[in-house]
Coordinates of C-alpha atoms (C1' of nucleotides) in Angstrom, one line a residue:
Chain A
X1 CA -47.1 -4.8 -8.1
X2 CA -44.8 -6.2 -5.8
X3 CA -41.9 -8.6 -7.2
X4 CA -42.1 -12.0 -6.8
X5 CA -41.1 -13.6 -3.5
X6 CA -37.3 -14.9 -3.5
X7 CA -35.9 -17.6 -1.7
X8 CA -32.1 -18.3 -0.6
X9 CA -29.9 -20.1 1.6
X10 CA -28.7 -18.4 4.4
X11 CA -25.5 -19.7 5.7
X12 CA -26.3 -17.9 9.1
X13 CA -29.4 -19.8 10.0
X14 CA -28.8 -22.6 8.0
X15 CA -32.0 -22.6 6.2
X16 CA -33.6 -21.4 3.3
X17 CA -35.1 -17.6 3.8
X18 CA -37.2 -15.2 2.4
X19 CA -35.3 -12.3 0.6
X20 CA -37.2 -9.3 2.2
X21 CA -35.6 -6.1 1.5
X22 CA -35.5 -3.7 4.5
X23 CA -37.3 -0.9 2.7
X24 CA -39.7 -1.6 -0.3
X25 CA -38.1 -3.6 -3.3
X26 CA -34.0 -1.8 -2.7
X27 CA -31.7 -5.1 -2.0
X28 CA -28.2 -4.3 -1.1
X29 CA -25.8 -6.7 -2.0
X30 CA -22.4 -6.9 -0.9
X31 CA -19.9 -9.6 -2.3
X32 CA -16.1 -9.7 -1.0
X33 CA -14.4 -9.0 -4.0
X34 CA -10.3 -10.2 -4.6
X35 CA -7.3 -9.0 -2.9
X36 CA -5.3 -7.6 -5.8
X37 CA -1.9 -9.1 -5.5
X38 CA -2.2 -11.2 -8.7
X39 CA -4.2 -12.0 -12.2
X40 CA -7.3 -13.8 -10.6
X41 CA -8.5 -17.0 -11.8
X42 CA -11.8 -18.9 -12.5
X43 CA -12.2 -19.9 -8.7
X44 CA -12.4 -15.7 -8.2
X45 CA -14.6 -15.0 -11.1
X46 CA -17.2 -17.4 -9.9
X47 CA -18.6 -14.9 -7.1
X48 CA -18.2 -12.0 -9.5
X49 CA -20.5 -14.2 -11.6
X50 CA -23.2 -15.7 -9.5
X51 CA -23.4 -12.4 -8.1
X52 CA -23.8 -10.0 -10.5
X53 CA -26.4 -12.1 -12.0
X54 CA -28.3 -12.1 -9.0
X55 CA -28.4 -8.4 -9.2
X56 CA -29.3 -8.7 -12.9
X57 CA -32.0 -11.1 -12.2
X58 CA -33.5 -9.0 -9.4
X59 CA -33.9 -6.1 -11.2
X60 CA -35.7 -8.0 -14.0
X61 CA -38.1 -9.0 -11.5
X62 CA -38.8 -5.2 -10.3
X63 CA -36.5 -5.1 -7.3
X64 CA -33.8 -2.4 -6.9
X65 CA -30.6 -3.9 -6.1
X66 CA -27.3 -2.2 -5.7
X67 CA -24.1 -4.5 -5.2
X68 CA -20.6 -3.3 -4.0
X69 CA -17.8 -5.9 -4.7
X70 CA -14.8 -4.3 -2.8
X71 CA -11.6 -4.4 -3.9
X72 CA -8.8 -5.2 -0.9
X73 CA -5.6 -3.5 -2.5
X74 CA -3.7 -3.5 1.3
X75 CA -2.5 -6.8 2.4
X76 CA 0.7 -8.7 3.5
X77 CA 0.2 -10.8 0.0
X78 CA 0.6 -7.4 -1.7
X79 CA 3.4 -6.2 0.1
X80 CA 5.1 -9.6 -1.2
X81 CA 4.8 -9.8 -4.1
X82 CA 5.4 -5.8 -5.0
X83 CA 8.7 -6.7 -3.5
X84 CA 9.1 -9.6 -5.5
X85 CA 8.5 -7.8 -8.7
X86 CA 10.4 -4.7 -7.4
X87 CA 7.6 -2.5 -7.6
X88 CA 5.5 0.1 -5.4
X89 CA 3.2 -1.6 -3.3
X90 CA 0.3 0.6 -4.1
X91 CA 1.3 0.6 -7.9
X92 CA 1.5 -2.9 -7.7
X93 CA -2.0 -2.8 -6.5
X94 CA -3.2 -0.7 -8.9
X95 CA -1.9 -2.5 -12.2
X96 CA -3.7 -5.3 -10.8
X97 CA -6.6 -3.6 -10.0
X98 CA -6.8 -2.8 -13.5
X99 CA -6.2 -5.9 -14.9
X100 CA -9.0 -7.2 -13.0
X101 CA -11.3 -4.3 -14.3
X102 CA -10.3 -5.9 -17.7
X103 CA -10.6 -9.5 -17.1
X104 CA -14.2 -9.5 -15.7
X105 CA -14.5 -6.7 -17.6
X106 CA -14.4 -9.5 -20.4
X107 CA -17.1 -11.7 -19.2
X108 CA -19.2 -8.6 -20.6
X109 CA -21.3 -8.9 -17.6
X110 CA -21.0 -5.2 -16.8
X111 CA -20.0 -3.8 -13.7
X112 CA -20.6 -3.6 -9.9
X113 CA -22.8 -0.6 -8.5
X114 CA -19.5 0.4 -6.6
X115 CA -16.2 -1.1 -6.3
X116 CA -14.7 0.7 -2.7
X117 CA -11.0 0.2 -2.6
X118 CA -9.9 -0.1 1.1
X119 CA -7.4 1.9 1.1
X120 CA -9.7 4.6 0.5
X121 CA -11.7 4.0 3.1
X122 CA -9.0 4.4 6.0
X123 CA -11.3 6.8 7.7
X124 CA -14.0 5.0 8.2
X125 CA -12.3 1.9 9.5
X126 CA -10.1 4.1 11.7
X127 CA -13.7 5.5 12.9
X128 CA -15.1 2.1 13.8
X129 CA -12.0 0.8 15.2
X130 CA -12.4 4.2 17.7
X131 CA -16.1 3.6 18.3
X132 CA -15.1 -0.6 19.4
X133 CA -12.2 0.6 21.4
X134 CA -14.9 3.0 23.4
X135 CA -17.7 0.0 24.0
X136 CA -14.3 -2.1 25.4
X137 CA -14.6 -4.6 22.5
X138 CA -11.2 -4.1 21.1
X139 CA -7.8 -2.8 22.7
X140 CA -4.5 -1.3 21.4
X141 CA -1.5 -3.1 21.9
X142 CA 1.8 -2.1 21.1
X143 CA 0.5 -0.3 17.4
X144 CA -1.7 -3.1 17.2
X145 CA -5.6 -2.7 17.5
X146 CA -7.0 -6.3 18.3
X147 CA -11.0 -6.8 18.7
X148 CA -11.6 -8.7 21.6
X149 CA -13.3 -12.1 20.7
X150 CA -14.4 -12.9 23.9
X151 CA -16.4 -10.0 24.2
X152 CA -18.8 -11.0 21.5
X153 CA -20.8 -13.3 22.7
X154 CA -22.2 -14.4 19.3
X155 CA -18.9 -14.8 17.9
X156 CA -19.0 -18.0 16.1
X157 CA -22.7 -18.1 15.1
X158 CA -21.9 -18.0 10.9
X159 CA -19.2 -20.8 11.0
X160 CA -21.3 -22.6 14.0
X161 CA -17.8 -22.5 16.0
X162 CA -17.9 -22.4 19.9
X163 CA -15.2 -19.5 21.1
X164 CA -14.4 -22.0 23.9
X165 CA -13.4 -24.8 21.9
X166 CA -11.7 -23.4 19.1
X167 CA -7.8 -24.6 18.3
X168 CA -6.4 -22.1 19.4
X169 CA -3.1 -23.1 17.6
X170 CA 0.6 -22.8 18.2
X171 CA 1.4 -19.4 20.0
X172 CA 3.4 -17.3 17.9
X173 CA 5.8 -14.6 18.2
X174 CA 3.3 -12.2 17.5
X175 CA 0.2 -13.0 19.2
X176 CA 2.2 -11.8 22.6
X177 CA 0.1 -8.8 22.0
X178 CA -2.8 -10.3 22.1
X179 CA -5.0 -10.8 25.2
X180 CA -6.5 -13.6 24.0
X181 CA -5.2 -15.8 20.8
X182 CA -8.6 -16.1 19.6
X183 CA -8.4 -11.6 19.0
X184 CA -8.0 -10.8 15.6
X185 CA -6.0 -7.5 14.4
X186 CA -8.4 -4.5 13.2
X187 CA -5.2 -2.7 12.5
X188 CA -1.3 -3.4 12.2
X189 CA 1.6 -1.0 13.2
X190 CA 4.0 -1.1 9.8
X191 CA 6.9 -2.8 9.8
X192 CA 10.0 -1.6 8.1
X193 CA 9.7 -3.5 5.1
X194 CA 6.1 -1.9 4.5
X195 CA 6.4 0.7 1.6
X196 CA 2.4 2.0 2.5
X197 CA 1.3 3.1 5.2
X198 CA -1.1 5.9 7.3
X199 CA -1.5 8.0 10.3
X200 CA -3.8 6.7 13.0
X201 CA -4.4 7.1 16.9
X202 CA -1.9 3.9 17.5
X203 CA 0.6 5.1 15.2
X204 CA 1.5 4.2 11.3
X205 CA -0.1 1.3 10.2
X206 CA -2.7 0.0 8.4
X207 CA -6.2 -2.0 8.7
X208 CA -6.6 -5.6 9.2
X209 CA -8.6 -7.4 6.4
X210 CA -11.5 -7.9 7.9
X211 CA -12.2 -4.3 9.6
X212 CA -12.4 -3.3 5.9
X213 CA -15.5 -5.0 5.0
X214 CA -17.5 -3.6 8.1
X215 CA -16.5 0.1 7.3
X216 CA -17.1 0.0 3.8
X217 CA -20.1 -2.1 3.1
X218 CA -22.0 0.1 6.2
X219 CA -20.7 3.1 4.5
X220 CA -22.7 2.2 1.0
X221 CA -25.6 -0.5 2.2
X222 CA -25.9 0.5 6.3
X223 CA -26.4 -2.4 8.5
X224 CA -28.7 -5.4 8.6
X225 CA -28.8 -4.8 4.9
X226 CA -30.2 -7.7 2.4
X227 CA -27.6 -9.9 1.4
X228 CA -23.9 -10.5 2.0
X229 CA -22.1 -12.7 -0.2
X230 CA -18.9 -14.4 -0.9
X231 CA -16.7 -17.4 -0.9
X232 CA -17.6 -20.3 1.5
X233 CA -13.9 -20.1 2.3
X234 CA -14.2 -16.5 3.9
X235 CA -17.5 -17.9 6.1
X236 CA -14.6 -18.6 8.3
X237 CA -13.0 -16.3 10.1
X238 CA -13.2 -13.0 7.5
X239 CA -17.1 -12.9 7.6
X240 CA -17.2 -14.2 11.3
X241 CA -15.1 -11.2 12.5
X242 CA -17.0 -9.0 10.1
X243 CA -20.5 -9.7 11.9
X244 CA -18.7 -9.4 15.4
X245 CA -17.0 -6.1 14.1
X246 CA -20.2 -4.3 12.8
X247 CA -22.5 -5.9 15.8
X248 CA -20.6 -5.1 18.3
X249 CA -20.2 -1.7 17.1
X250 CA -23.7 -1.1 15.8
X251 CA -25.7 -3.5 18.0
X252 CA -26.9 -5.1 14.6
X253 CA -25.3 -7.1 12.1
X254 CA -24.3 -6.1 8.6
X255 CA -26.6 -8.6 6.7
X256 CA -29.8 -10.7 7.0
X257 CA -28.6 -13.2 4.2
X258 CA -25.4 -14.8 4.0
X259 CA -24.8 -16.1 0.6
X260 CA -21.9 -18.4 0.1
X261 CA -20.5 -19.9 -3.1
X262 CA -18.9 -23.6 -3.1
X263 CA -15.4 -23.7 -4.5
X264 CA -14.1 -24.1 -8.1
X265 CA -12.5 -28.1 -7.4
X266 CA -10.1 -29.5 -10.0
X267 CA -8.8 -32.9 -10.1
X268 CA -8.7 -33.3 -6.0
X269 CA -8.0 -29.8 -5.1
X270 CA -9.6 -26.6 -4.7
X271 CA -8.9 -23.7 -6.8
X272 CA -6.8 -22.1 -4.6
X273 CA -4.0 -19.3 -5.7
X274 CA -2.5 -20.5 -2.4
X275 CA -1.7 -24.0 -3.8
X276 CA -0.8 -22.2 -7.1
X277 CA -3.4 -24.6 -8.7
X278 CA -4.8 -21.8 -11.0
X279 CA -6.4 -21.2 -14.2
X280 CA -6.1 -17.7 -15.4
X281 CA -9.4 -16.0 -15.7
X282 CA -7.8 -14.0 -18.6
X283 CA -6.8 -17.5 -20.9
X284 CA -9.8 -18.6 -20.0
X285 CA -11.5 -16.0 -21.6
X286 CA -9.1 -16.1 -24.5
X287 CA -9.2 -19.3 -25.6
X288 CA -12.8 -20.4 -25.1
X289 CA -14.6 -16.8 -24.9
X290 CA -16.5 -15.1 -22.5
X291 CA -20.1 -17.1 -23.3
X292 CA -18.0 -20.9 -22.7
X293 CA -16.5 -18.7 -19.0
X294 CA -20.0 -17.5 -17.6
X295 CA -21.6 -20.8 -19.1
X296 CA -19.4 -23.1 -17.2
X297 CA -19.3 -20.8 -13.6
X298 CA -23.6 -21.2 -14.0
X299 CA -23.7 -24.5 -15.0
X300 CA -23.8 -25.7 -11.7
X301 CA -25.8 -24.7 -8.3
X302 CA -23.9 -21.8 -6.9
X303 CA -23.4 -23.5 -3.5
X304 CA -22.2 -26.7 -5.1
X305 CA -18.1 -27.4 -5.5
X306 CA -17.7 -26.9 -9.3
X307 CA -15.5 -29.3 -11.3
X308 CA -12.9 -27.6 -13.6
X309 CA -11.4 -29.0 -16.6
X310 CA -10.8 -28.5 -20.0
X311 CA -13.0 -31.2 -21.0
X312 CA -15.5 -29.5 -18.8
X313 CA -15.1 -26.2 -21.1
X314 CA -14.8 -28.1 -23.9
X315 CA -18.3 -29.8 -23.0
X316 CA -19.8 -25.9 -21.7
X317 CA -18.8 -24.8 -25.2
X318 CA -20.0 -27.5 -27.5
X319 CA -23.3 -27.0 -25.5
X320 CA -23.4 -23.0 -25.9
X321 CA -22.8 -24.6 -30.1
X322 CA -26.0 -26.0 -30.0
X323 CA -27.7 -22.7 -28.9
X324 CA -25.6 -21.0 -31.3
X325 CA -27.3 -23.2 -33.7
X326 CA -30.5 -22.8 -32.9
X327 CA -30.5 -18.9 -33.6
X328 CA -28.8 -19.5 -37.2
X329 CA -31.8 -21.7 -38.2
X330 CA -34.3 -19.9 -36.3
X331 CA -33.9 -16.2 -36.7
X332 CA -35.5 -13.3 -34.5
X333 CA -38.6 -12.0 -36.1
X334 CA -39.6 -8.7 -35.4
X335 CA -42.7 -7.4 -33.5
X336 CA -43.9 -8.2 -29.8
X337 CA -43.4 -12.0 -27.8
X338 CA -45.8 -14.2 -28.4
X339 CA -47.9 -15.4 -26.6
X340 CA -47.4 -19.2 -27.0
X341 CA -48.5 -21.3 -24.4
X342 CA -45.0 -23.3 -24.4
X343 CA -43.1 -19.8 -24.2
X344 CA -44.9 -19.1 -21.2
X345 CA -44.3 -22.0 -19.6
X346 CA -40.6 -21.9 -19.8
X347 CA -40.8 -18.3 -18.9
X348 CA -42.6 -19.3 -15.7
X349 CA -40.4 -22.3 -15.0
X350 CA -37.2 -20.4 -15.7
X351 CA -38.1 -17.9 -13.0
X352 CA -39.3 -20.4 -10.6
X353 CA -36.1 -22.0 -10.9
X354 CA -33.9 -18.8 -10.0
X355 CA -36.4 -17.8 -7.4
X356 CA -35.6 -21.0 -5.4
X357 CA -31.9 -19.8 -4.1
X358 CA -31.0 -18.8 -7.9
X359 CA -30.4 -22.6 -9.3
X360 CA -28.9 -21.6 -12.8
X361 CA -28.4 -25.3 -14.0
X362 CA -31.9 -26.1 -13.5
X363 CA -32.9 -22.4 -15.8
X364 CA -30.3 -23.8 -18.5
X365 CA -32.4 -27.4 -18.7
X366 CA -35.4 -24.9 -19.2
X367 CA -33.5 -23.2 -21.9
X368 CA -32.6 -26.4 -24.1
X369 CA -35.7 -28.1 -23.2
X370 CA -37.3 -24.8 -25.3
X371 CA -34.7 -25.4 -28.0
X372 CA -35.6 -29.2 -28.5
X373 CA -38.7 -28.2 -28.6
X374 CA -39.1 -25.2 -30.8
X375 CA -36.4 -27.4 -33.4
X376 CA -38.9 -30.3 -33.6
X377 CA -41.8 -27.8 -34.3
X378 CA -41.2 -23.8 -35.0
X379 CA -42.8 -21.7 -32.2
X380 CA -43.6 -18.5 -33.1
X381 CA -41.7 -16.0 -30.7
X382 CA -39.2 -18.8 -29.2
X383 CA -36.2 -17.4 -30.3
X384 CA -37.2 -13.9 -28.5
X385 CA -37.9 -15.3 -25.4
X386 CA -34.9 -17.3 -26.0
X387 CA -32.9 -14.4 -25.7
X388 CA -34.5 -12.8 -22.9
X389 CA -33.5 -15.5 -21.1
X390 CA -30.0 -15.9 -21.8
X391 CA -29.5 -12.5 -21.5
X392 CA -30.8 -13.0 -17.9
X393 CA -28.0 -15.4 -17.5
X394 CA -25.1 -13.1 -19.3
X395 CA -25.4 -15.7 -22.5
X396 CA -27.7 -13.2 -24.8
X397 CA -24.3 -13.0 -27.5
X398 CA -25.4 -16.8 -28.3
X399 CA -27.8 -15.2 -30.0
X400 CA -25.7 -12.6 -32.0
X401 CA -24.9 -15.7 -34.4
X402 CA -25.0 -13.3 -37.5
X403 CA -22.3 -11.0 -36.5
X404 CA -20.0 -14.3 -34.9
X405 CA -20.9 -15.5 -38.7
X406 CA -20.3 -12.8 -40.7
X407 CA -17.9 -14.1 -43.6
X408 CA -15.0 -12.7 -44.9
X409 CA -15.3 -12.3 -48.8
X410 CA -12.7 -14.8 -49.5
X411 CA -15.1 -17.2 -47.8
X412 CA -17.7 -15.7 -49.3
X413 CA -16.9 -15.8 -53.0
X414 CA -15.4 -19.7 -51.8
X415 CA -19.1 -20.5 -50.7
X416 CA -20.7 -19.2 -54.2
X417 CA -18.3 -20.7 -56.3
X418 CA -19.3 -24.3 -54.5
X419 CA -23.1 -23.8 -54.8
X420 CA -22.3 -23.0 -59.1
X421 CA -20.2 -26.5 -58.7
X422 CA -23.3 -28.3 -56.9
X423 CA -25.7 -26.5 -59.2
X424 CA -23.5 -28.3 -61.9
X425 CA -23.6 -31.5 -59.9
X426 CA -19.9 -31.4 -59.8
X427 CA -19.8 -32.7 -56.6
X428 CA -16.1 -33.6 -56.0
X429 CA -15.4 -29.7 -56.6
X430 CA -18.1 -28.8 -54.0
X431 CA -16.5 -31.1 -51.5
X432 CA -13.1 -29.7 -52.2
X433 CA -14.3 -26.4 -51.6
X434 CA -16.1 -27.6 -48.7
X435 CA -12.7 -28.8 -47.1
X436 CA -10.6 -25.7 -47.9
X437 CA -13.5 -23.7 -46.6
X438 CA -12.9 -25.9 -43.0
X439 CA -9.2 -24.9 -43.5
X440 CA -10.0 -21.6 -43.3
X441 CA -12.3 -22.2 -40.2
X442 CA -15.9 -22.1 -41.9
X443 CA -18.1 -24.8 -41.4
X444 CA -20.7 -25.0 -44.4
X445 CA -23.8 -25.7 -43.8
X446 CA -27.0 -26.6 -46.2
X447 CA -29.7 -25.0 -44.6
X448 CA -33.5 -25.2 -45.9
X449 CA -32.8 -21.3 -47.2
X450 CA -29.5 -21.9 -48.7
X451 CA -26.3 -22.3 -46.9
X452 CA -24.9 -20.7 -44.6
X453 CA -21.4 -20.4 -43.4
X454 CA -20.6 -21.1 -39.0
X455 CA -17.8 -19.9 -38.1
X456 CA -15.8 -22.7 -36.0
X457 CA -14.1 -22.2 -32.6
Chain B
rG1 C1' -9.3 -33.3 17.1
rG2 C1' -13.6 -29.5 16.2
rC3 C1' -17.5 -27.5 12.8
rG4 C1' -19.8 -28.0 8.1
rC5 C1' -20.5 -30.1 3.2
rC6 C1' -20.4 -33.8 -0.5
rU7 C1' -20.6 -39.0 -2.9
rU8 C1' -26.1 -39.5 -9.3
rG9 C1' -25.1 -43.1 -15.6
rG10 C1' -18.3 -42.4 -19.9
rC11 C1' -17.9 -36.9 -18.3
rG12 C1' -20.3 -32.4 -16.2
rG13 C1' -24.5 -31.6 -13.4
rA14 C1' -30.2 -30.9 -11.5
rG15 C1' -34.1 -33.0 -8.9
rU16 C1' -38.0 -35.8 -6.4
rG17 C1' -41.0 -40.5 -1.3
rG18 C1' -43.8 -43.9 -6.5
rU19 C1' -43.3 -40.4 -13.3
rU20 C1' -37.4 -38.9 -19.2
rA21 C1' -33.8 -33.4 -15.5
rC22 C1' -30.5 -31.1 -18.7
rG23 C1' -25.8 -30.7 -21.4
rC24 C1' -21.4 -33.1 -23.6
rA25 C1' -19.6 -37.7 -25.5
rG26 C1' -21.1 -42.9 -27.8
rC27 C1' -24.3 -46.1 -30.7
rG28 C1' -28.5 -47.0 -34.4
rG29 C1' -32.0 -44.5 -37.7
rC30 C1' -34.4 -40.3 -40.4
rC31 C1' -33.0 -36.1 -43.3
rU32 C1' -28.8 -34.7 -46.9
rG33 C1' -25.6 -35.6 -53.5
rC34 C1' -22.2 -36.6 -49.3
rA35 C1' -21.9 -34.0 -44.9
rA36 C1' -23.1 -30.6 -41.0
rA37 C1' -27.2 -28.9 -38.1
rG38 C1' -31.8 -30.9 -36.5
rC39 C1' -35.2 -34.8 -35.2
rC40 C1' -36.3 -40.0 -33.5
rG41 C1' -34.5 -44.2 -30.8
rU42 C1' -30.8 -46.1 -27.5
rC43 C1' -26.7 -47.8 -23.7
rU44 C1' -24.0 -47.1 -18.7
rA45 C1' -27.4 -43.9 -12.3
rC46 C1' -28.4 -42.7 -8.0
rG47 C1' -20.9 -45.0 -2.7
rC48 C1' -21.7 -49.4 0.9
rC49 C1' -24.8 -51.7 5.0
rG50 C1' -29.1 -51.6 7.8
rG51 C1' -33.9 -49.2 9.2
rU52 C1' -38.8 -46.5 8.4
rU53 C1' -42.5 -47.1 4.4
rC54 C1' -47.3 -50.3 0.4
rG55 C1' -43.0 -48.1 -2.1
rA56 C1' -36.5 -44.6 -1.2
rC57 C1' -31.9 -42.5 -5.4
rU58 C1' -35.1 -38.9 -2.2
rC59 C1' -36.3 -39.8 5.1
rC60 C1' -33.3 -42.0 9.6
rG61 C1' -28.8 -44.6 11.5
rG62 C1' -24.0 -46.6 10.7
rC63 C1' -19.7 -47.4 7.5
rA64 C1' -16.3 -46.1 3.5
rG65 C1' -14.3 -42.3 0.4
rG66 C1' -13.8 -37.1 -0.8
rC67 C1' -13.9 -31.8 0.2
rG68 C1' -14.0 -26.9 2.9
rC69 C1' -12.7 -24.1 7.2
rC70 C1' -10.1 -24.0 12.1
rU71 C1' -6.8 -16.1 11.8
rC72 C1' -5.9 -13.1 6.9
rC73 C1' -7.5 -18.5 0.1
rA74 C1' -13.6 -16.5 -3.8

RNA sequence: GGCGCCUUGGCGGAGUGGUUACGCAGCGGCCUGCAAAGCCGUCUACGCCGGUUCGACUCCGGCAGGCGCCUCCA
């Protein structure tokens, strides 16, 4: 049986299209992952969200998807700030490298198919630099390598940019080498201050960012492959010179869908490490957990700017509270799903919802409108489906409320020793109790069973 | 200046040519020994001005405000 049919917005055309895979249900996805020259921050995490959901949601519908978020470890940003910390650029690059591993490792999302490090693909981008030299659409120039804009006639298309009436911005001392101030650089002769390096035809160098991106995503998804993903920030010029780079080489372009995420806005500004407007993804994750992170990166469209605040995770996390809630008074039962009419339905609508260009906030209303409505009246099966829902979403530890509950004995023996004072109608003991439990970071609660103790944020 | 996007109720955030999105917060009630959770009810909406239409928040035009990109920011 063939998966069901998946819409999304293609930045290319401009228009919604039909995800179809170019062999059977195998989707490559590739999603420009972060330059490692520094802790990332929410604004990074939301691609690494959006789209390794995607993936997880495609496979649950039966297609095969593989997704490569590459990691850019060579980069004048890294050079910078390995000198300003006194370190080896390429250690520098690693330690970050790993701290990112750790961070999203966090979000408990699990990993990418493949995470290609650039600098490990030097080969292959030296390869396809050689092979757009041949066809004339890029030159050397003084241990440069520059691709020839002008050359492409497409260039442009993505962004919806005409070559011919693009700034072309104050001339600078190093765009002598250019022919034309529009060319970009596949590859950059080092400079003295630049502790990595390699071999190549033009001399020591190393790539350009965007030459990276070509080599490596053809090198584990081909060409014209299913979906290419990333920042709406990098529409403009990284994946513009990336389409130019592998069409012009190839004589097709890497993707068929381009898939772009808004930005993560605060008060009046993007999230921008530029700006040094961040939010560490790490604190994040510390201080309001890794369900409130994910919750609040899908809690609106994908394409959409996203405000941040704390009140905003404050609100993401007194919401994920109430879902909390609803497994501690409505526990799994064992056995298959039922087959309940209402469960059905918000199976089907959840789906529908992600299959038109994956709206998340739209599959959350069909989550709580299944919690309101298996709290007014017990549905048989609800909180099962519940679960395989928000475990399509990253959210199934909502449902793990008896582990995130389990009580210390201290608490324990605190909560017995107020249900003998409320047997005994002693109730100012009980509320005493009660308090000095909160103290301690329990929340009691008198549920039709007995109580129950909730642990509090 | 160029290209593109956005403007929904206290906050966040969906959606549709005519019907309650949803969540958080607030208020009233039910439940509770009292609470909490839950349920019921409830308040503040679709930037402004025109147009199309039987009817527009939802389509068209203009205006105002905001945002992104314009060579290396997800």
């Amino acid at each position: 049986m063939a998966p069901p049919t998946i819409r999304l917005y293609d930045t290319l055309s401009g228009a919604i299209q039909t995800l179809q895979p170019r062999q059977g249900v195998r989707v490559g996805i590739y999603a420009c992952g972060p330059t490692t020259y520094a802790p990332i921050h929410i604004g990074n995490a939301r691609p690494y969200v959006v789209f390794i959901l995607l993936r997880r949601y495609l496979a649950a519908l039966g297609y095969e998807p593989t997704l490569v978020v590459n990691l850019t470890d060579i980069n004048d940003k890294i050079y910078a700030a390995a000198s300003a910390a006194g370190t080896e650029s390429g250690a520098h690059a690693e330690a970050m490298i790993a701290l990112y591993r750790a961070e999203t490792g966090a979000l408990g999302l699990g990993r990418p198919d493949h995470e290609p490090k650039a600098t490990e693909a030097i080969a292959a981008i030296i390869a396809l630099i050689e092979e757009l030299i041949g066809s004339g659409h890029a030159y050397a120039s003084q241990g440069d390598v520059y691709f020839a804009v002008r050359s492409f006639a497409d260039y442009g298309k993505l962004s919806n940019r005409d070559p011919a009436e693009m700034d072309q911005g104050e001339e600078r001392g190093s765009d002598e080498k250019k022919r034309d101030p529009l060319d970009f650089a596949l590859w950059k002769a080092h400079k003295p201050d630049e502790d990595t390096w390699w071999a190549s035809p033009w001399g020591r160098g190393r790539p350009g960012w965007h030459i990276e991106c070509s080599a490596m995503a053809e090198g584990l998804l081909g060409t014209d492959f299913e979906i290419h993903a990333g920042g709406i920030d990098l529409a403009f010029p990284h994946h513009e010179n990336e389409i130019a780079q592998t069409a012009a080489a190839r004589g097709v372009g890497p993707a068929r869908i381009w898939m772009h995420n808004g930005m993560i806005e605060t008060v009046d500004e993007k999230m921008s490490k530029s700006i040094g407007n961040v939010f560490a993804l790490g604190e994040a994750i510390e201080r309001y957990g890794a369900e409130t992170v994910v919750a609040f990166l899908i809690s609106g469209h994908y394409r959409g700017p996203l405000a941040f605040s704390v009140a905003a995770l404050e609100s993401i996390a007194a919401a994920n509270e109430r879902i909390r809630d609803f497994f501690r008074t409505h526990p799994e039962q064992d056995g298959a799903a039922r087959a309940d009419p209402r469960l059905e339905r918000a199976r089907v609508d959840f789906e529908a919802a992600l299959a038109e260009d994956f709206n998340t906030p739209k599959a959350l209303a069909v989550i709580y409108e299944l919690i309101a409505a298996a709290n007014r009246e017990p549905i048989a099966g609800a909180a099962a489906t519940l679960r395989g829902l928000l475990d399509l979403l990253g959210l199934a530890g909502l449902a793990d409320v008896d582990e995130r509950d389990a009580a210390d004995p201290a608490a324990a023996a605190l909560l017995a020793e107020r249900e003998s004072a409320r047997a005994g109608r002693n109730f100012a003991r009980a509320d005493a109790i009660r308090d000095e439990l909160a103290g301690l970071g329990w929340e009691v609660r008198d549920l039709a069973d007995g109580p129950r103790l909730v642990r509090r944020a």
